[in-house]
Coordinates of C-alpha atoms and ligand atoms in Angstrom, one line a residue:
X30 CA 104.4 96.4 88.2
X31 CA 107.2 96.5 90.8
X32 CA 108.4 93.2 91.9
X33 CA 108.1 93.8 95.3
X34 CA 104.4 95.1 94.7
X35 CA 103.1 92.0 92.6
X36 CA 105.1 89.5 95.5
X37 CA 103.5 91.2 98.2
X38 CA 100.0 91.4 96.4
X39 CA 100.2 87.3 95.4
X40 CA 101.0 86.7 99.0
X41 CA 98.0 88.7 100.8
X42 CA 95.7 86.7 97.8
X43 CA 97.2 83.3 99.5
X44 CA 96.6 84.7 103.0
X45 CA 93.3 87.1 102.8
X46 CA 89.7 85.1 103.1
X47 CA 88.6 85.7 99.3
X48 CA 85.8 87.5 100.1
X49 CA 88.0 90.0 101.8
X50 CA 90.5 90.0 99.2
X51 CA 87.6 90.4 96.7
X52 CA 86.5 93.6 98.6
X53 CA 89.7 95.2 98.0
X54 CA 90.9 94.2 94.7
X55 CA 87.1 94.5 92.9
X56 CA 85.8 97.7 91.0
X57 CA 82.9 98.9 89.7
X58 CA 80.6 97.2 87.0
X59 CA 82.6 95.0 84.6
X60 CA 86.0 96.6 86.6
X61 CA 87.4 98.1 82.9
X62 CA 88.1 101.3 85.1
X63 CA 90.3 99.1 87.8
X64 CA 92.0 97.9 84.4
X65 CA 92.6 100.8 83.2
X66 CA 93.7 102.9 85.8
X67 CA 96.5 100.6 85.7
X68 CA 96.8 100.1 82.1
X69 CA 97.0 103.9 81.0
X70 CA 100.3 104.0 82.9
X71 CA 101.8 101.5 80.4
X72 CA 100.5 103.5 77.3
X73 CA 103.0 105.9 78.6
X74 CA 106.2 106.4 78.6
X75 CA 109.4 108.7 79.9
X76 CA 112.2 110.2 77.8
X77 CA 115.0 110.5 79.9
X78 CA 117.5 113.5 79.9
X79 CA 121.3 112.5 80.2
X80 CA 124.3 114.3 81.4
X81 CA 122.6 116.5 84.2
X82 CA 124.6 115.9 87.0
X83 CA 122.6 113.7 89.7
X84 CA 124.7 112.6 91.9
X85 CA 122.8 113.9 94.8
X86 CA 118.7 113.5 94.6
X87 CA 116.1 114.9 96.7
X88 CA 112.5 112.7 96.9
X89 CA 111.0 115.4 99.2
X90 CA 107.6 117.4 98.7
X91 CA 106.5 120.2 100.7
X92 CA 102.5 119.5 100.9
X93 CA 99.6 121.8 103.0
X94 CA 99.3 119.4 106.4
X95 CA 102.9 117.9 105.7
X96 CA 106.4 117.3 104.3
X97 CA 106.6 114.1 102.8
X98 CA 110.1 112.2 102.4
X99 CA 109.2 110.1 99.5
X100 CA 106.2 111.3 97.1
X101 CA 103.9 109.0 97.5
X102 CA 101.3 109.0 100.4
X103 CA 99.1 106.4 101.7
X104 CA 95.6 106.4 100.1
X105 CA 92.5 106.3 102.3
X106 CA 91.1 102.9 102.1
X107 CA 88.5 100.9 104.7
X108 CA 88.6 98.4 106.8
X109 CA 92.0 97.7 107.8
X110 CA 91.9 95.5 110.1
X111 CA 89.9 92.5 107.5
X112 CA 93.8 92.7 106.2
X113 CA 95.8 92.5 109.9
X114 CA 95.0 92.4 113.2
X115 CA 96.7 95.8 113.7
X116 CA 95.1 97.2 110.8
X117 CA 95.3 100.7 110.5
X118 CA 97.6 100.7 113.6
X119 CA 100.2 99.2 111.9
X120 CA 99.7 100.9 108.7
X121 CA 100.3 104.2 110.3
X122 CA 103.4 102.9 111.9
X123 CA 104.9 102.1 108.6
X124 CA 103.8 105.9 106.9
X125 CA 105.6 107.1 109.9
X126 CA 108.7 105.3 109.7
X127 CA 108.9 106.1 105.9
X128 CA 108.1 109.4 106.5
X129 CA 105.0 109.7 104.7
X130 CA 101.4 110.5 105.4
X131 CA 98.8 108.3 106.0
X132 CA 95.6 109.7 104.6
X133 CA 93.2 107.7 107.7
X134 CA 90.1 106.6 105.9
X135 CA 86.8 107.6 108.3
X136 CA 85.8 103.7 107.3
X137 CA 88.9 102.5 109.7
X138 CA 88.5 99.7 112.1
X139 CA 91.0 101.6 114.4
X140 CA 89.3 104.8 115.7
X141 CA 91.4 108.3 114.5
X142 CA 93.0 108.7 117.8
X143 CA 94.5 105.5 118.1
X144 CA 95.5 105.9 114.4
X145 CA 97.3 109.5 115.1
X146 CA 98.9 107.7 118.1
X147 CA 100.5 104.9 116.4
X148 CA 102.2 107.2 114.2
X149 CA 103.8 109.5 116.4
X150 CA 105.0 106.6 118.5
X151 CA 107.5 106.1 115.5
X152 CA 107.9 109.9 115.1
X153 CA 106.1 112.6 116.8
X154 CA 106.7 114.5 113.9
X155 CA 104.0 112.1 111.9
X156 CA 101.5 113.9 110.1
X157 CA 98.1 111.8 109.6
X158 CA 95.3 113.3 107.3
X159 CA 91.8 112.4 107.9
X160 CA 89.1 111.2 105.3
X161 CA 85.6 111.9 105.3
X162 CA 82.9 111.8 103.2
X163 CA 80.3 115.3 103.4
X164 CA 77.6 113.0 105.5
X165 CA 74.0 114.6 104.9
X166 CA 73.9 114.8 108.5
X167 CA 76.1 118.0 108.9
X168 CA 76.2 117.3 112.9
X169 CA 77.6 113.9 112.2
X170 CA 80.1 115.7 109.6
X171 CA 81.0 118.1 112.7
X172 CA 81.6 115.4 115.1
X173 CA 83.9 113.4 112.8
X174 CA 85.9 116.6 111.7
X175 CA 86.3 117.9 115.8
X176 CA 87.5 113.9 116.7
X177 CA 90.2 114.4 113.8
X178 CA 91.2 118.0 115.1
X179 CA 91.5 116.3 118.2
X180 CA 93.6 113.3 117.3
X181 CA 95.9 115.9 116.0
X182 CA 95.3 115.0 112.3
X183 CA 97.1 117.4 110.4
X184 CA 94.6 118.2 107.3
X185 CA 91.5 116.8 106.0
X186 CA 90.4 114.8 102.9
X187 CA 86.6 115.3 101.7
X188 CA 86.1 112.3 99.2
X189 CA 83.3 113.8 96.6
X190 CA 83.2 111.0 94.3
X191 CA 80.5 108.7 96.3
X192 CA 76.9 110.4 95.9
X193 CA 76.2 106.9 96.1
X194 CA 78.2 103.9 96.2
X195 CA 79.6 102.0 93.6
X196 CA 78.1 98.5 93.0
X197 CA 80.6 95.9 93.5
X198 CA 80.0 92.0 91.7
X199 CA 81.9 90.4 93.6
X200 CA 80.9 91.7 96.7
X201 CA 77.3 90.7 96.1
X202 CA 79.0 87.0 94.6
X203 CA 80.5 86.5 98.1
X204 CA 77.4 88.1 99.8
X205 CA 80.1 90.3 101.7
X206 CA 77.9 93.4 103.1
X207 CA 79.0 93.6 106.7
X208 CA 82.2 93.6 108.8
X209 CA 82.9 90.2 110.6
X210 CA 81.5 90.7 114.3
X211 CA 84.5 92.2 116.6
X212 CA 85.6 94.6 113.9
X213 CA 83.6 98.0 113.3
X214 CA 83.6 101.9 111.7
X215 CA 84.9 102.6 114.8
X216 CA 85.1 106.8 113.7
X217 CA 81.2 106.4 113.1
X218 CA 80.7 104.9 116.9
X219 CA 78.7 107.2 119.2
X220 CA 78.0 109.9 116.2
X221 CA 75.1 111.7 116.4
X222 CA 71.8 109.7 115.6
X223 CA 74.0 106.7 116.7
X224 CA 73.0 104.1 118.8
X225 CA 74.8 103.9 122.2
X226 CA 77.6 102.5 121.7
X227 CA 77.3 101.8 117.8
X228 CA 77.7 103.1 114.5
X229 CA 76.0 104.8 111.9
X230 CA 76.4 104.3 107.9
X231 CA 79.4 106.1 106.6
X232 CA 78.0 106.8 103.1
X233 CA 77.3 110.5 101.8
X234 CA 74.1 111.7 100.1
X235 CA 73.6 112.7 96.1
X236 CA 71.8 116.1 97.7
X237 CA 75.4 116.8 99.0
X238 CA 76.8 120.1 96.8
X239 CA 79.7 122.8 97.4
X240 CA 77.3 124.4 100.0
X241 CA 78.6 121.4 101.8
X242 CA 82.2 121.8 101.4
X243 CA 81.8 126.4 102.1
X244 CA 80.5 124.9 105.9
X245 CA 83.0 122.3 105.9
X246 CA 85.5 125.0 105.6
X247 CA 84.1 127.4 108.3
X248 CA 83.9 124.3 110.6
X249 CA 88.1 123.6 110.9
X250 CA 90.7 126.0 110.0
X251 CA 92.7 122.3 108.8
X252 CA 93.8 122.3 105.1
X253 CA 91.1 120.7 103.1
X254 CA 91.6 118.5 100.0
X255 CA 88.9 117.6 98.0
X256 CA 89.2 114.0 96.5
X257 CA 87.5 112.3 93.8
X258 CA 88.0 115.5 91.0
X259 CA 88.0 114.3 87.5
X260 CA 86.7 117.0 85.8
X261 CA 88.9 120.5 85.4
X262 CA 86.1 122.8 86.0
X263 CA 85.9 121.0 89.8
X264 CA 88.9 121.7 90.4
X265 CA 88.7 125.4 89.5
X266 CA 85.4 125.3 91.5
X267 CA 87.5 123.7 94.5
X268 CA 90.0 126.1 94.4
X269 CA 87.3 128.7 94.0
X270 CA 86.1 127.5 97.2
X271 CA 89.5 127.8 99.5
X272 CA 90.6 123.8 99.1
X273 CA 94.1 123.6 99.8
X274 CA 94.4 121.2 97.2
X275 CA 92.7 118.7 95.4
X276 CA 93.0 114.9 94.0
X277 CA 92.2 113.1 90.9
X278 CA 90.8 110.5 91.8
X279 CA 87.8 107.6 90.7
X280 CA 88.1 105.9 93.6
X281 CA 90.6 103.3 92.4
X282 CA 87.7 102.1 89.8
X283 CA 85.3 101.2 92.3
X284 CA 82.6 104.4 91.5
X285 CA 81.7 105.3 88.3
X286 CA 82.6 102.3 85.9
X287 CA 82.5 104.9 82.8
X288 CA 85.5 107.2 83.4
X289 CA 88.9 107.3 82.5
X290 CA 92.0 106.4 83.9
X291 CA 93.0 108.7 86.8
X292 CA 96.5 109.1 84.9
X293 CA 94.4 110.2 81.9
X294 CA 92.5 112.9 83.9
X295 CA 95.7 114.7 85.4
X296 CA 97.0 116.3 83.1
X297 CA 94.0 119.1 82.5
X298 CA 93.3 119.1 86.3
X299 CA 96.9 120.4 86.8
X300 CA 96.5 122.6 83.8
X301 CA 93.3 124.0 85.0
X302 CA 94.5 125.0 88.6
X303 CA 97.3 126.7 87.4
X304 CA 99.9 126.3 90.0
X305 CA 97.3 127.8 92.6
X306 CA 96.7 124.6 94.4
X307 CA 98.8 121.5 94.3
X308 CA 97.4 118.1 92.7
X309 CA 97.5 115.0 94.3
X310 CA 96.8 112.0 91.8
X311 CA 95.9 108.2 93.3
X312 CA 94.5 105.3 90.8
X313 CA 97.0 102.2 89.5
X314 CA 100.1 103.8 90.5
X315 CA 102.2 100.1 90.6
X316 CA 105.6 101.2 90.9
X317 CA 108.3 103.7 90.7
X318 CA 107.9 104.2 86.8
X319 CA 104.4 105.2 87.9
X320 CA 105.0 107.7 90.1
X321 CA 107.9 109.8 88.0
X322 CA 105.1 109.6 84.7
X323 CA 102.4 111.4 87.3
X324 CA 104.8 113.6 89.0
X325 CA 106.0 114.7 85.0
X326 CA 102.5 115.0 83.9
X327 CA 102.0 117.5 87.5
X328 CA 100.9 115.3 90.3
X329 CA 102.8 116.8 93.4
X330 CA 102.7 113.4 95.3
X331 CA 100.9 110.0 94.3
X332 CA 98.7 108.1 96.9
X333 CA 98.7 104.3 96.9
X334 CA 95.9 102.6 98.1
X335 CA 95.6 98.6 97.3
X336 CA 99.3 98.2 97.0
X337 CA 99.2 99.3 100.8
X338 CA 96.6 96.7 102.0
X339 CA 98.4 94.0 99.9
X340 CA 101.6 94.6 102.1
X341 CA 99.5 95.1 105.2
X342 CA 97.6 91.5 104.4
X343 CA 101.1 89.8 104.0
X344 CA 103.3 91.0 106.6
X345 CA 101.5 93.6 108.8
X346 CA 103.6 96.6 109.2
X347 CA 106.8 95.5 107.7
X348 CA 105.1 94.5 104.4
X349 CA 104.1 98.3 104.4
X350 CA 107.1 99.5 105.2
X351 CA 108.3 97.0 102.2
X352 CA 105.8 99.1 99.4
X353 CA 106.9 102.3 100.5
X354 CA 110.6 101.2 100.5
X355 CA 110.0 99.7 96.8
X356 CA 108.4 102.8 96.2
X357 CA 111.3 105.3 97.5
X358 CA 113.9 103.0 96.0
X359 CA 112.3 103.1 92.2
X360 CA 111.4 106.5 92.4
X361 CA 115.1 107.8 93.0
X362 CA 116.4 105.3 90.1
X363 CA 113.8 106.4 88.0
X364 CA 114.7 109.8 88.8
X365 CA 118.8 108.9 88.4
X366 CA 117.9 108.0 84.8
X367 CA 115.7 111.0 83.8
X368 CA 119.4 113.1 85.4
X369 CA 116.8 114.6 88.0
X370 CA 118.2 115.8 91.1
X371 CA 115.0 116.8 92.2
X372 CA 111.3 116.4 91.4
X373 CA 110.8 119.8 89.8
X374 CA 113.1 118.0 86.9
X375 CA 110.2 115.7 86.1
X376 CA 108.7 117.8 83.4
X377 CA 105.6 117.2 81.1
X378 CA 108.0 117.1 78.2
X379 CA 109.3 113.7 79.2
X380 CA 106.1 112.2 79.0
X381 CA 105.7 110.8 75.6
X382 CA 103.0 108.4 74.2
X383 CA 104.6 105.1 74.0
X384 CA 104.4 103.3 70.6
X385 CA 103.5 106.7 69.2
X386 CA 107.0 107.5 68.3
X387 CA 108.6 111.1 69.8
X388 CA 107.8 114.4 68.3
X389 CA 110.6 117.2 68.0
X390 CA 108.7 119.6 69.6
X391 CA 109.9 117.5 73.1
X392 CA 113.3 119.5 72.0
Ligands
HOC418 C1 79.7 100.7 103.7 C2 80.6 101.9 103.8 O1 85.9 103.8 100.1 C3 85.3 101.6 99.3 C4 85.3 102.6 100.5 C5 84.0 102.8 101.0 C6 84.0 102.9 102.5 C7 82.7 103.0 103.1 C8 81.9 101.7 103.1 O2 85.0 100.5 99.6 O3 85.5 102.0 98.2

């Protein structure tokens, strides 16, 4: 793990009330998909090319709903503001001021305007993405994707993954079911079926299929990912249904506690799109190293969730701005040492097994 990543992480575990901290850090079931989302990254490894000239080195990627400077985006995750008292405020500053996107979870505890506003008072320019889950109540769905047109959020990311929510041990250890009182779902207030003035629940519905996503689509002419795809024929069906591009995802191990590691997933997503759609990857990406193995393997950008709320927990906005800096910084010496100038010159045939020895055919 990066240095600055593991510092900033053992500082918001000082800071954080546990039962917070155990909200974000947990997973699913016995949590050997949290472990391994990280742990698949360290069963690989890159074989750098020499001699290519890379002085100069470009981090950029060109994504539908934004140009990021670095690539690596800012995962949706909830609840901001259990981490800082600027929550998703501050963490939209800091995307902006790195020149990255902040994917806005729909379970923020700053509502999407306020998160959109944040940004582009760093840099009007900012592009913010909005997450959502399909809600079985389509009117509610409709309401949240018209409040992120008009926050100016520049595309939309429908998480799939959560016909129902994971379970979560330590959750239920620490009895942690409900936000402290003051903080709130704040996109979910005044829905329809809402009470005046409140909220209603955030979660999606197992009845929820692609029919879903074809109305979702006629609803916003915003670029839709679709988030949470592990399996290749999904993501032939998402492209099949106008996505603009999707992500492998399981939810940073908090879903499903018998798939693999996002990392392991990638490579037949990419393979199965074919080019037509780019693919986003998010799921134990801890440092630099990480994000040159998934941009080789075909991710076009990484997202980073927990690594994000670790730096928000420990030093608001500027311990943000701290991960994506480590982030930027590894990437572009990674990059230096592969003799990439840019991104396109992480190829597949770098990635090699590590312990597995290298076959010729990487020649
Ligand atoms: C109770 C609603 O993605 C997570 C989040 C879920 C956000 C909605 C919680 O905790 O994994």
């Amino acid at each position: 793990m990066s240095t600055v990543l593991s510092e900033l992480h053992d500082e918001a575990r000082a800071v954080l009330d546990p039962a917070h901290y155990d909200y974000y850090a947990g997973g699913v079931g016995d949590e050997a998909v949290l472990g391994e989302n990280e742990a698949a990254f360290r069963r690989l490894a890159l074989l750098p090319r020499v001699l290519r000239g890379a002085e100069t080195r470009d981090l950029a990627v060109d994504l539908p709903g934004g140009r990021l400077a670095l690539p690596v985006l800012v995962s949706p995750t909830a609840f901001h503001r259990l981490a800082h008292p600027d929550g998703e405020r501050a963490t939209a500053r800091a995307a902006a001021a790195a020149g990255t996107v902040l994917v806005s979870g729909v379970a923020s505890t700053v509502a999407i305007a306020e998160v959109v506003a944040a940004a582009r008072a760093v840099d009007p320019g900012a592009s913010v993405w909005f997450q959502l889950y399909p809600h079985p109540d389509e009117d509610v769905t409709a309401c949240l994707v018209r409040r992120a047109e008009r926050a100016g959020c520049a595309a939309l990311v429908v998480t799939a993954d959560s016909p129902v929510f994971g379970r979560h041990r330590r959750d239920a250890e620490h009895g942690f079911h409900d936000l402290p009182a003051g903080l709130a779902a704040e996109n979910m207030r005044d829905v329809p079926g809402a009470p005046p003035g409140g909220t209603r629940d955030i979660a999606m519905s197992p009845a929820v299929s692609w029919a879903h996503l074809d109305r979702l689509r006629e609803l916003t002419a915003l670029p839709l990912w679709l988030k949470g795809v592990l399996h290749p024929r999904d993501a032939v069906l998402a492209v099949e249904h106008g996505v603009a591009g999707v992500v492998v995802s399981n939810h940073g191990g908090r879903q499903c506690d018998v798939v693999p590691a996002a990392v392991e997933a990638l490579p037949a997503v990419v393979d199965a799109v074919a080019g037509r759609v780019p693919v986003l990857l998010d799921g134990g990406v801890r440092g630099g190293g990480d994000v040159a193995v998934a941009l080789a393997l075909g991710a076009a950008a990484v997202g980073v969730g927990r690594p994000v709320l670790w730096g928000l927990a420990a030093a608001g906005e500027t311990g943000v701005a701290r991960v994506l800096d480590a982030l930027r910084d590894e990437v572009d010496h990674v990059l230096a040492l592969c003799g990439g100038r840019d991104l396109a010159d992480l190829t597949r045939d770098l990635v090699v097994p590590r312990g597995a020895g290298v076959s010729a055919r990487c020649g």
